[in-house]
Amino acid sequence: MKTGRGVRQGCCLSPILFKLYSECLTKEALEGFGDFRIGGQIIHTVKYVDDLVLLAQEETVLQDMIDKLIEIGRFYGMEMNVEKNKSNENFKTTNPSKNDERPNN
C-alpha cells in the first residue's frame, strides 16, 4: 500500500494512530505464541511509547516471535531496527528453596 498523505509532525493524532497501528500489527504477529505467564495471564509484550519488549520462556520461541513480527511488519510497511534488538536472559526467575531463605538475626 502506498501512503499518499500522513499527519503533520507534532500532530496530536500521530501517537494515537501509531498506537492503533502497532497494536494491530503485534496482535496479528504474535497470535498463537504464548508461553510466558505472569499471575496466570499470558503476556506477549511490554510496550512503552515506540519501544517493544517481547517475552518468552525459550530463546527459540523468542526468535520465532521476532521473525513473525518482522514478516507482518513488512506486510504493513513497517521495518524494525535490528541493530537495536537485544536478548536479555538476566531476568530469569526461580522459585526460592528453603536454603535460599534469609537467616533470622
PDB file of N, CA and C in Angstrom:
ATOM      1  N   MET A   1       0.845  -1.157   0.000  1.00  0.00           N
ATOM      2  CA  MET A   1       0.000   0.000   0.000  1.00  0.00           C
ATOM      3  C   MET A   1       0.896   1.227   0.000  1.00  0.00           C
ATOM      4  N   LYS A   2       0.652   2.156  -0.870  1.00  0.00           N
ATOM      5  CA  LYS A   2       1.413   3.396  -0.959  1.00  0.00           C
ATOM      6  C   LYS A   2       0.657   4.474  -0.193  1.00  0.00           C
ATOM      7  N   THR A   3       1.351   5.099   0.748  1.00  0.00           N
ATOM      8  CA  THR A   3       0.722   6.154   1.537  1.00  0.00           C
ATOM      9  C   THR A   3       0.864   7.469   0.796  1.00  0.00           C
ATOM     10  N   GLY A   4      -0.246   8.135   0.594  1.00  0.00           N
ATOM     11  CA  GLY A   4      -0.228   9.417  -0.112  1.00  0.00           C
ATOM     12  C   GLY A   4      -0.159  10.598   0.835  1.00  0.00           C
ATOM     13  N   ARG A   5      -0.699  10.438   2.005  1.00  0.00           N
ATOM     14  CA  ARG A   5      -0.710  11.510   2.991  1.00  0.00           C
ATOM     15  C   ARG A   5      -0.534  10.932   4.378  1.00  0.00           C
ATOM     16  N   GLY A   6      -0.119  11.747   5.273  1.00  0.00           N
ATOM     17  CA  GLY A   6       0.037  11.333   6.655  1.00  0.00           C
ATOM     18  C   GLY A   6      -0.413  12.463   7.555  1.00  0.00           C
ATOM     19  N   VAL A   7       0.063  12.442   8.773  1.00  0.00           N
ATOM     20  CA  VAL A   7      -0.236  13.542   9.681  1.00  0.00           C
ATOM     21  C   VAL A   7       1.009  14.394   9.806  1.00  0.00           C
ATOM     22  N   ARG A   8       0.814  15.658  10.117  1.00  0.00           N
ATOM     23  CA  ARG A   8       1.952  16.558  10.281  1.00  0.00           C
ATOM     24  C   ARG A   8       2.725  16.211  11.537  1.00  0.00           C
ATOM     25  N   GLN A   9       4.024  16.481  11.486  1.00  0.00           N
ATOM     26  CA  GLN A   9       4.853  16.236  12.655  1.00  0.00           C
ATOM     27  C   GLN A   9       4.337  17.070  13.819  1.00  0.00           C
ATOM     28  N   GLY A  10       4.195  16.420  14.970  1.00  0.00           N
ATOM     29  CA  GLY A  10       3.689  17.115  16.151  1.00  0.00           C
ATOM     30  C   GLY A  10       2.177  17.072  16.281  1.00  0.00           C
ATOM     31  N   CYS A  11       1.488  16.507  15.295  1.00  0.00           N
ATOM     32  CA  CYS A  11       0.025  16.419  15.342  1.00  0.00           C
ATOM     33  C   CYS A  11      -0.386  15.513  16.503  1.00  0.00           C
ATOM     34  N   CYS A  12      -1.434  15.905  17.217  1.00  0.00           N
ATOM     35  CA  CYS A  12      -1.890  15.129  18.369  1.00  0.00           C
ATOM     36  C   CYS A  12      -2.443  13.755  17.975  1.00  0.00           C
ATOM     37  N   LEU A  13      -2.785  13.563  16.706  1.00  0.00           N
ATOM     38  CA  LEU A  13      -3.270  12.265  16.249  1.00  0.00           C
ATOM     39  C   LEU A  13      -2.143  11.258  16.017  1.00  0.00           C
ATOM     40  N   SER A  14      -0.927  11.744  15.809  1.00  0.00           N
ATOM     41  CA  SER A  14       0.192  10.872  15.474  1.00  0.00           C
ATOM     42  C   SER A  14       0.420   9.747  16.487  1.00  0.00           C
ATOM     43  N   PRO A  15       0.547  10.018  17.793  1.00  0.00           N
ATOM     44  CA  PRO A  15       0.780   8.915  18.728  1.00  0.00           C
ATOM     45  C   PRO A  15      -0.413   7.967  18.838  1.00  0.00           C
ATOM     46  N   ILE A  16      -1.614   8.488  18.669  1.00  0.00           N
ATOM     47  CA  ILE A  16      -2.810   7.643  18.737  1.00  0.00           C
ATOM     48  C   ILE A  16      -2.849   6.688  17.549  1.00  0.00           C
ATOM     49  N   LEU A  17      -2.595   7.216  16.360  1.00  0.00           N
ATOM     50  CA  LEU A  17      -2.594   6.372  15.166  1.00  0.00           C
ATOM     51  C   LEU A  17      -1.474   5.342  15.216  1.00  0.00           C
ATOM     52  N   PHE A  18      -0.293   5.753  15.700  1.00  0.00           N
ATOM     53  CA  PHE A  18       0.818   4.810  15.823  1.00  0.00           C
ATOM     54  C   PHE A  18       0.465   3.691  16.793  1.00  0.00           C
ATOM     55  N   LYS A  19      -0.153   4.033  17.906  1.00  0.00           N
ATOM     56  CA  LYS A  19      -0.530   3.022  18.903  1.00  0.00           C
ATOM     57  C   LYS A  19      -1.528   2.028  18.307  1.00  0.00           C
ATOM     58  N   LEU A  20      -2.540   2.515  17.617  1.00  0.00           N
ATOM     59  CA  LEU A  20      -3.515   1.633  16.977  1.00  0.00           C
ATOM     60  C   LEU A  20      -2.854   0.726  15.943  1.00  0.00           C
ATOM     61  N   TYR A  21      -2.003   1.312  15.132  1.00  0.00           N
ATOM     62  CA  TYR A  21      -1.308   0.588  14.070  1.00  0.00           C
ATOM     63  C   TYR A  21      -0.412  -0.496  14.658  1.00  0.00           C
ATOM     64  N   SER A  22       0.396  -0.125  15.650  1.00  0.00           N
ATOM     65  CA  SER A  22       1.329  -1.092  16.231  1.00  0.00           C
ATOM     66  C   SER A  22       0.596  -2.155  17.049  1.00  0.00           C
ATOM     67  N   GLU A  23      -0.515  -1.803  17.664  1.00  0.00           N
ATOM     68  CA  GLU A  23      -1.296  -2.781  18.424  1.00  0.00           C
ATOM     69  C   GLU A  23      -1.865  -3.857  17.496  1.00  0.00           C
ATOM     70  N   CYS A  24      -2.418  -3.440  16.368  1.00  0.00           N
ATOM     71  CA  CYS A  24      -2.944  -4.403  15.387  1.00  0.00           C
ATOM     72  C   CYS A  24      -1.828  -5.276  14.833  1.00  0.00           C
ATOM     73  N   LEU A  25      -0.693  -4.666  14.541  1.00  0.00           N
ATOM     74  CA  LEU A  25       0.439  -5.406  13.993  1.00  0.00           C
ATOM     75  C   LEU A  25       0.932  -6.468  14.976  1.00  0.00           C
ATOM     76  N   THR A  26       1.164  -6.092  16.224  1.00  0.00           N
ATOM     77  CA  THR A  26       1.684  -7.050  17.204  1.00  0.00           C
ATOM     78  C   THR A  26       0.649  -8.125  17.539  1.00  0.00           C
ATOM     79  N   LYS A  27      -0.614  -7.753  17.590  1.00  0.00           N
ATOM     80  CA  LYS A  27      -1.658  -8.740  17.880  1.00  0.00           C
ATOM     81  C   LYS A  27      -1.702  -9.807  16.797  1.00  0.00           C
ATOM     82  N   GLU A  28      -1.631  -9.381  15.546  1.00  0.00           N
ATOM     83  CA  GLU A  28      -1.649 -10.335  14.433  1.00  0.00           C
ATOM     84  C   GLU A  28      -0.369 -11.177  14.407  1.00  0.00           C
ATOM     85  N   ALA A  29       0.768 -10.545  14.601  1.00  0.00           N
ATOM     86  CA  ALA A  29       2.051 -11.247  14.505  1.00  0.00           C
ATOM     87  C   ALA A  29       2.244 -12.256  15.625  1.00  0.00           C
ATOM     88  N   LEU A  30       1.757 -11.961  16.814  1.00  0.00           N
ATOM     89  CA  LEU A  30       2.043 -12.807  17.968  1.00  0.00           C
ATOM     90  C   LEU A  30       0.913 -13.757  18.328  1.00  0.00           C
ATOM     91  N   GLU A  31      -0.114 -13.801  17.496  1.00  0.00           N
ATOM     92  CA  GLU A  31      -1.220 -14.734  17.735  1.00  0.00           C
ATOM     93  C   GLU A  31      -0.691 -16.168  17.667  1.00  0.00           C
ATOM     94  N   GLY A  32      -1.016 -16.964  18.655  1.00  0.00           N
ATOM     95  CA  GLY A  32      -0.553 -18.338  18.693  1.00  0.00           C
ATOM     96  C   GLY A  32       0.680 -18.541  19.551  1.00  0.00           C
ATOM     97  N   PHE A  33       1.376 -17.447  19.871  1.00  0.00           N
ATOM     98  CA  PHE A  33       2.506 -17.531  20.784  1.00  0.00           C
ATOM     99  C   PHE A  33       1.967 -17.259  22.183  1.00  0.00           C
ATOM    100  N   GLY A  34       2.501 -17.901  23.167  1.00  0.00           N
ATOM    101  CA  GLY A  34       2.016 -17.609  24.496  1.00  0.00           C
ATOM    102  C   GLY A  34       2.468 -18.588  25.542  1.00  0.00           C
ATOM    103  N   ASP A  35       3.720 -18.534  25.904  1.00  0.00           N
ATOM    104  CA  ASP A  35       4.191 -19.420  26.954  1.00  0.00           C
ATOM    105  C   ASP A  35       4.716 -18.647  28.159  1.00  0.00           C
ATOM    106  N   PHE A  36       4.642 -17.335  28.103  1.00  0.00           N
ATOM    107  CA  PHE A  36       5.148 -16.522  29.204  1.00  0.00           C
ATOM    108  C   PHE A  36       3.958 -16.033  30.028  1.00  0.00           C
ATOM    109  N   ARG A  37       3.903 -16.449  31.288  1.00  0.00           N
ATOM    110  CA  ARG A  37       2.759 -16.108  32.149  1.00  0.00           C
ATOM    111  C   ARG A  37       3.218 -15.300  33.356  1.00  0.00           C
ATOM    112  N   ILE A  38       2.413 -14.321  33.680  1.00  0.00           N
ATOM    113  CA  ILE A  38       2.592 -13.542  34.901  1.00  0.00           C
ATOM    114  C   ILE A  38       1.234 -13.504  35.582  1.00  0.00           C
ATOM    115  N   GLY A  39       1.162 -14.043  36.787  1.00  0.00           N
ATOM    116  CA  GLY A  39      -0.106 -14.083  37.506  1.00  0.00           C
ATOM    117  C   GLY A  39      -1.191 -14.836  36.766  1.00  0.00           C
ATOM    118  N   GLY A  40      -0.813 -15.878  36.030  1.00  0.00           N
ATOM    119  CA  GLY A  40      -1.790 -16.675  35.296  1.00  0.00           C
ATOM    120  C   GLY A  40      -2.171 -16.109  33.942  1.00  0.00           C
ATOM    121  N   GLN A  41      -1.767 -14.886  33.626  1.00  0.00           N
ATOM    122  CA  GLN A  41      -2.075 -14.242  32.352  1.00  0.00           C
ATOM    123  C   GLN A  41      -0.935 -14.472  31.373  1.00  0.00           C
ATOM    124  N   ILE A  42      -1.258 -14.780  30.118  1.00  0.00           N
ATOM    125  CA  ILE A  42      -0.238 -14.869  29.079  1.00  0.00           C
ATOM    126  C   ILE A  42       0.131 -13.451  28.659  1.00  0.00           C
ATOM    127  N   ILE A  43       1.415 -13.157  28.738  1.00  0.00           N
ATOM    128  CA  ILE A  43       1.926 -11.832  28.369  1.00  0.00           C
ATOM    129  C   ILE A  43       2.879 -12.007  27.189  1.00  0.00           C
ATOM    130  N   HIS A  44       2.609 -11.311  26.083  1.00  0.00           N
ATOM    131  CA  HIS A  44       3.488 -11.364  24.915  1.00  0.00           C
ATOM    132  C   HIS A  44       4.477 -10.213  24.905  1.00  0.00           C
ATOM    133  N   THR A  45       3.986  -9.039  25.295  1.00  0.00           N
ATOM    134  CA  THR A  45       4.786  -7.831  25.113  1.00  0.00           C
ATOM    135  C   THR A  45       4.660  -6.873  26.285  1.00  0.00           C
ATOM    136  N   VAL A  46       5.658  -6.028  26.373  1.00  0.00           N
ATOM    137  CA  VAL A  46       5.603  -4.842  27.221  1.00  0.00           C
ATOM    138  C   VAL A  46       5.932  -3.689  26.279  1.00  0.00           C
ATOM    139  N   LYS A  47       5.086  -2.674  26.256  1.00  0.00           N
ATOM    140  CA  LYS A  47       5.267  -1.568  25.319  1.00  0.00           C
ATOM    141  C   LYS A  47       5.396  -0.254  26.081  1.00  0.00           C
ATOM    142  N   TYR A  48       6.265   0.607  25.575  1.00  0.00           N
ATOM    143  CA  TYR A  48       6.381   1.958  26.111  1.00  0.00           C
ATOM    144  C   TYR A  48       6.734   2.869  24.949  1.00  0.00           C
ATOM    145  N   VAL A  49       5.880   3.818  24.686  1.00  0.00           N
ATOM    146  CA  VAL A  49       5.989   4.747  23.559  1.00  0.00           C
ATOM    147  C   VAL A  49       6.197   3.934  22.276  1.00  0.00           C
ATOM    148  N   ASP A  50       7.381   3.991  21.658  1.00  0.00           N
ATOM    149  CA  ASP A  50       7.601   3.218  20.435  1.00  0.00           C
ATOM    150  C   ASP A  50       8.559   2.051  20.655  1.00  0.00           C
ATOM    151  N   ASP A  51       8.776   1.683  21.911  1.00  0.00           N
ATOM    152  CA  ASP A  51       9.613   0.524  22.233  1.00  0.00           C
ATOM    153  C   ASP A  51       8.734  -0.682  22.522  1.00  0.00           C
ATOM    154  N   LEU A  52       9.256  -1.852  22.191  1.00  0.00           N
ATOM    155  CA  LEU A  52       8.520  -3.092  22.351  1.00  0.00           C
ATOM    156  C   LEU A  52       9.444  -4.142  22.939  1.00  0.00           C
ATOM    157  N   VAL A  53       9.006  -4.781  24.008  1.00  0.00           N
ATOM    158  CA  VAL A  53       9.752  -5.881  24.622  1.00  0.00           C
ATOM    159  C   VAL A  53       8.931  -7.141  24.415  1.00  0.00           C
ATOM    160  N   LEU A  54       9.551  -8.158  23.811  1.00  0.00           N
ATOM    161  CA  LEU A  54       8.898  -9.449  23.618  1.00  0.00           C
ATOM    162  C   LEU A  54       9.301 -10.365  24.755  1.00  0.00           C
ATOM    163  N   LEU A  55       8.346 -11.144  25.254  1.00  0.00           N
ATOM    164  CA  LEU A  55       8.594 -12.040  26.380  1.00  0.00           C
ATOM    165  C   LEU A  55       8.318 -13.480  25.977  1.00  0.00           C
ATOM    166  N   ALA A  56       9.264 -14.370  26.292  1.00  0.00           N
ATOM    167  CA  ALA A  56       9.102 -15.790  26.006  1.00  0.00           C
ATOM    168  C   ALA A  56       9.941 -16.591  26.986  1.00  0.00           C
ATOM    169  N   GLN A  57       9.535 -17.829  27.232  1.00  0.00           N
ATOM    170  CA  GLN A  57      10.260 -18.717  28.139  1.00  0.00           C
ATOM    171  C   GLN A  57      11.523 -19.274  27.482  1.00  0.00           C
ATOM    172  N   GLU A  58      11.487 -19.489  26.179  1.00  0.00           N
ATOM    173  CA  GLU A  58      12.603 -20.112  25.476  1.00  0.00           C
ATOM    174  C   GLU A  58      13.112 -19.210  24.366  1.00  0.00           C
ATOM    175  N   GLU A  59      14.411 -19.272  24.121  1.00  0.00           N
ATOM    176  CA  GLU A  59      15.035 -18.433  23.109  1.00  0.00           C
ATOM    177  C   GLU A  59      14.508 -18.752  21.709  1.00  0.00           C
ATOM    178  N   THR A  60      14.210 -20.025  21.444  1.00  0.00           N
ATOM    179  CA  THR A  60      13.691 -20.392  20.121  1.00  0.00           C
ATOM    180  C   THR A  60      12.311 -19.780  19.877  1.00  0.00           C
ATOM    181  N   VAL A  61      11.486 -19.746  20.909  1.00  0.00           N
ATOM    182  CA  VAL A  61      10.159 -19.124  20.797  1.00  0.00           C
ATOM    183  C   VAL A  61      10.318 -17.623  20.572  1.00  0.00           C
ATOM    184  N   LEU A  62      11.244 -17.020  21.297  1.00  0.00           N
ATOM    185  CA  LEU A  62      11.508 -15.587  21.134  1.00  0.00           C
ATOM    186  C   LEU A  62      11.950 -15.282  19.705  1.00  0.00           C
ATOM    187  N   GLN A  63      12.835 -16.105  19.137  1.00  0.00           N
ATOM    188  CA  GLN A  63      13.285 -15.893  17.759  1.00  0.00           C
ATOM    189  C   GLN A  63      12.132 -16.040  16.779  1.00  0.00           C
ATOM    190  N   ASP A  64      11.265 -17.028  17.005  1.00  0.00           N
ATOM    191  CA  ASP A  64      10.085 -17.193  16.149  1.00  0.00           C
ATOM    192  C   ASP A  64       9.177 -15.970  16.222  1.00  0.00           C
ATOM    193  N   MET A  65       9.030 -15.395  17.426  1.00  0.00           N
ATOM    194  CA  MET A  65       8.212 -14.190  17.594  1.00  0.00           C
ATOM    195  C   MET A  65       8.814 -13.024  16.817  1.00  0.00           C
ATOM    196  N   ILE A  66      10.131 -12.861  16.909  1.00  0.00           N
ATOM    197  CA  ILE A  66      10.809 -11.777  16.191  1.00  0.00           C
ATOM    198  C   ILE A  66      10.644 -11.957  14.690  1.00  0.00           C
ATOM    199  N   ASP A  67      10.856 -13.175  14.192  1.00  0.00           N
ATOM    200  CA  ASP A  67      10.718 -13.438  12.758  1.00  0.00           C
ATOM    201  C   ASP A  67       9.311 -13.121  12.263  1.00  0.00           C
ATOM    202  N   LYS A  68       8.310 -13.538  13.028  1.00  0.00           N
ATOM    203  CA  LYS A  68       6.917 -13.290  12.636  1.00  0.00           C
ATOM    204  C   LYS A  68       6.600 -11.797  12.689  1.00  0.00           C
ATOM    205  N   LEU A  69       7.112 -11.108  13.695  1.00  0.00           N
ATOM    206  CA  LEU A  69       6.886  -9.664  13.813  1.00  0.00           C
ATOM    207  C   LEU A  69       7.509  -8.917  12.636  1.00  0.00           C
ATOM    208  N   ILE A  70       8.709  -9.324  12.235  1.00  0.00           N
ATOM    209  CA  ILE A  70       9.357  -8.706  11.073  1.00  0.00           C
ATOM    210  C   ILE A  70       8.545  -8.971   9.808  1.00  0.00           C
ATOM    211  N   GLU A  71       8.083 -10.209   9.638  1.00  0.00           N
ATOM    212  CA  GLU A  71       7.289 -10.585   8.458  1.00  0.00           C
ATOM    213  C   GLU A  71       5.999  -9.766   8.368  1.00  0.00           C
ATOM    214  N   ILE A  72       5.246  -9.726   9.455  1.00  0.00           N
ATOM    215  CA  ILE A  72       3.983  -8.981   9.457  1.00  0.00           C
ATOM    216  C   ILE A  72       4.249  -7.481   9.346  1.00  0.00           C
ATOM    217  N   GLY A  73       5.302  -7.008  10.006  1.00  0.00           N
ATOM    218  CA  GLY A  73       5.660  -5.594   9.912  1.00  0.00           C
ATOM    219  C   GLY A  73       5.936  -5.165   8.492  1.00  0.00           C
ATOM    220  N   ARG A  74       6.657  -5.990   7.747  1.00  0.00           N
ATOM    221  CA  ARG A  74       6.940  -5.665   6.336  1.00  0.00           C
ATOM    222  C   ARG A  74       5.657  -5.624   5.521  1.00  0.00           C
ATOM    223  N   PHE A  75       4.730  -6.544   5.826  1.00  0.00           N
ATOM    224  CA  PHE A  75       3.436  -6.553   5.145  1.00  0.00           C
ATOM    225  C   PHE A  75       2.704  -5.226   5.368  1.00  0.00           C
ATOM    226  N   TYR A  76       2.803  -4.684   6.590  1.00  0.00           N
ATOM    227  CA  TYR A  76       2.153  -3.419   6.930  1.00  0.00           C
ATOM    228  C   TYR A  76       3.001  -2.202   6.577  1.00  0.00           C
ATOM    229  N   GLY A  77       4.191  -2.430   6.006  1.00  0.00           N
ATOM    230  CA  GLY A  77       5.036  -1.309   5.601  1.00  0.00           C
ATOM    231  C   GLY A  77       5.902  -0.749   6.708  1.00  0.00           C
ATOM    232  N   MET A  78       6.122  -1.518   7.765  1.00  0.00           N
ATOM    233  CA  MET A  78       6.990  -1.081   8.864  1.00  0.00           C
ATOM    234  C   MET A  78       8.241  -1.937   8.871  1.00  0.00           C
ATOM    235  N   GLU A  79       9.341  -1.334   9.299  1.00  0.00           N
ATOM    236  CA  GLU A  79      10.575  -2.089   9.449  1.00  0.00           C
ATOM    237  C   GLU A  79      11.110  -1.904  10.849  1.00  0.00           C
ATOM    238  N   MET A  80      11.710  -2.978  11.371  1.00  0.00           N
ATOM    239  CA  MET A  80      12.285  -2.945  12.708  1.00  0.00           C
ATOM    240  C   MET A  80      13.764  -2.610  12.593  1.00  0.00           C
ATOM    241  N   ASN A  81      14.262  -1.820  13.522  1.00  0.00           N
ATOM    242  CA  ASN A  81      15.676  -1.508  13.575  1.00  0.00           C
ATOM    243  C   ASN A  81      16.386  -2.682  14.252  1.00  0.00           C
ATOM    244  N   VAL A  82      16.945  -3.590  13.448  1.00  0.00           N
ATOM    245  CA  VAL A  82      17.539  -4.807  14.005  1.00  0.00           C
ATOM    246  C   VAL A  82      18.802  -4.534  14.807  1.00  0.00           C
ATOM    247  N   GLU A  83      19.448  -3.394  14.601  1.00  0.00           N
ATOM    248  CA  GLU A  83      20.626  -3.047  15.389  1.00  0.00           C
ATOM    249  C   GLU A  83      20.256  -2.778  16.844  1.00  0.00           C
ATOM    250  N   LYS A  84      19.032  -2.383  17.097  1.00  0.00           N
ATOM    251  CA  LYS A  84      18.593  -2.079  18.463  1.00  0.00           C
ATOM    252  C   LYS A  84      18.072  -3.313  19.194  1.00  0.00           C
ATOM    253  N   ASN A  85      17.936  -4.434  18.493  1.00  0.00           N
ATOM    254  CA  ASN A  85      17.405  -5.649  19.118  1.00  0.00           C
ATOM    255  C   ASN A  85      18.411  -6.229  20.093  1.00  0.00           C
ATOM    256  N   LYS A  86      17.918  -6.653  21.240  1.00  0.00           N
ATOM    257  CA  LYS A  86      18.759  -7.283  22.248  1.00  0.00           C
ATOM    258  C   LYS A  86      18.009  -8.456  22.846  1.00  0.00           C
ATOM    259  N   SER A  87      18.765  -9.434  23.289  1.00  0.00           N
ATOM    260  CA  SER A  87      18.194 -10.547  24.032  1.00  0.00           C
ATOM    261  C   SER A  87      18.800 -10.500  25.414  1.00  0.00           C
ATOM    262  N   ASN A  88      17.948 -10.512  26.426  1.00  0.00           N
ATOM    263  CA  ASN A  88      18.442 -10.405  27.791  1.00  0.00           C
ATOM    264  C   ASN A  88      17.927 -11.573  28.603  1.00  0.00           C
ATOM    265  N   GLU A  89      18.834 -12.375  29.090  1.00  0.00           N
ATOM    266  CA  GLU A  89      18.450 -13.523  29.895  1.00  0.00           C
ATOM    267  C   GLU A  89      18.725 -13.278  31.369  1.00  0.00           C
ATOM    268  N   ASN A  90      19.022 -12.054  31.748  1.00  0.00           N
ATOM    269  CA  ASN A  90      19.363 -11.742  33.135  1.00  0.00           C
ATOM    270  C   ASN A  90      18.168 -11.740  34.065  1.00  0.00           C
ATOM    271  N   PHE A  91      16.969 -11.785  33.525  1.00  0.00           N
ATOM    272  CA  PHE A  91      15.796 -11.640  34.361  1.00  0.00           C
ATOM    273  C   PHE A  91      15.049 -12.943  34.568  1.00  0.00           C
ATOM    274  N   LYS A  92      15.741 -14.073  34.426  1.00  0.00           N
ATOM    275  CA  LYS A  92      15.109 -15.362  34.685  1.00  0.00           C
ATOM    276  C   LYS A  92      14.781 -15.448  36.168  1.00  0.00           C
ATOM    277  N   THR A  93      13.633 -15.990  36.477  1.00  0.00           N
ATOM    278  CA  THR A  93      13.238 -16.117  37.875  1.00  0.00           C
ATOM    279  C   THR A  93      13.225 -17.579  38.269  1.00  0.00           C
ATOM    280  N   THR A  94      13.496 -17.830  39.518  1.00  0.00           N
ATOM    281  CA  THR A  94      13.434 -19.183  40.050  1.00  0.00           C
ATOM    282  C   THR A  94      12.631 -19.143  41.330  1.00  0.00           C
ATOM    283  N   ASN A  95      12.087 -20.266  41.700  1.00  0.00           N
ATOM    284  CA  ASN A  95      11.387 -20.350  42.976  1.00  0.00           C
ATOM    285  C   ASN A  95      12.423 -20.526  44.076  1.00  0.00           C
ATOM    286  N   PRO A  96      12.395 -19.695  45.104  1.00  0.00           N
ATOM    287  CA  PRO A  96      13.389 -19.837  46.165  1.00  0.00           C
ATOM    288  C   PRO A  96      13.167 -21.129  46.944  1.00  0.00           C
ATOM    289  N   SER A  97      14.257 -21.801  47.255  1.00  0.00           N
ATOM    290  CA  SER A  97      14.162 -23.006  48.081  1.00  0.00           C
ATOM    291  C   SER A  97      14.343 -22.598  49.532  1.00  0.00           C
ATOM    292  N   LYS A  98      14.146 -23.540  50.426  1.00  0.00           N
ATOM    293  CA  LYS A  98      14.306 -23.228  51.844  1.00  0.00           C
ATOM    294  C   LYS A  98      15.734 -22.820  52.177  1.00  0.00           C
ATOM    295  N   ASN A  99      16.692 -23.311  51.389  1.00  0.00           N
ATOM    296  CA  ASN A  99      18.090 -22.955  51.623  1.00  0.00           C
ATOM    297  C   ASN A  99      18.392 -21.511  51.233  1.00  0.00           C
ATOM    298  N   ASP A 100      17.536 -20.927  50.378  1.00  0.00           N
ATOM    299  CA  ASP A 100      17.745 -19.564  49.913  1.00  0.00           C
ATOM    300  C   ASP A 100      17.105 -18.533  50.821  1.00  0.00           C
ATOM    301  N   GLU A 101      16.394 -18.971  51.852  1.00  0.00           N
ATOM    302  CA  GLU A 101      15.709 -18.032  52.727  1.00  0.00           C
ATOM    303  C   GLU A 101      16.708 -17.224  53.532  1.00  0.00           C
ATOM    304  N   ARG A 102      16.341 -16.007  53.834  1.00  0.00           N
ATOM    305  CA  ARG A 102      17.179 -15.111  54.607  1.00  0.00           C
ATOM    306  C   ARG A 102      17.255 -15.611  56.051  1.00  0.00           C
ATOM    307  N   PRO A 103      18.459 -15.682  56.625  1.00  0.00           N
ATOM    308  CA  PRO A 103      18.575 -16.148  58.006  1.00  0.00           C
ATOM    309  C   PRO A 103      17.978 -15.139  58.985  1.00  0.00           C
ATOM    310  N   ASN A 104      17.423 -15.637  60.052  1.00  0.00           N
ATOM    311  CA  ASN A 104      16.863 -14.763  61.091  1.00  0.00           C
ATOM    312  C   ASN A 104      17.996 -14.276  61.981  1.00  0.00           C
ATOM    313  N   ASN A 105      18.062 -12.973  62.194  1.00  0.00           N
ATOM    314  CA  ASN A 105      19.094 -12.409  63.093  1.00  0.00           C
ATOM    315  C   ASN A 105      18.445 -11.810  64.294  1.00  0.00           C
TER     316      ASN A 105
END
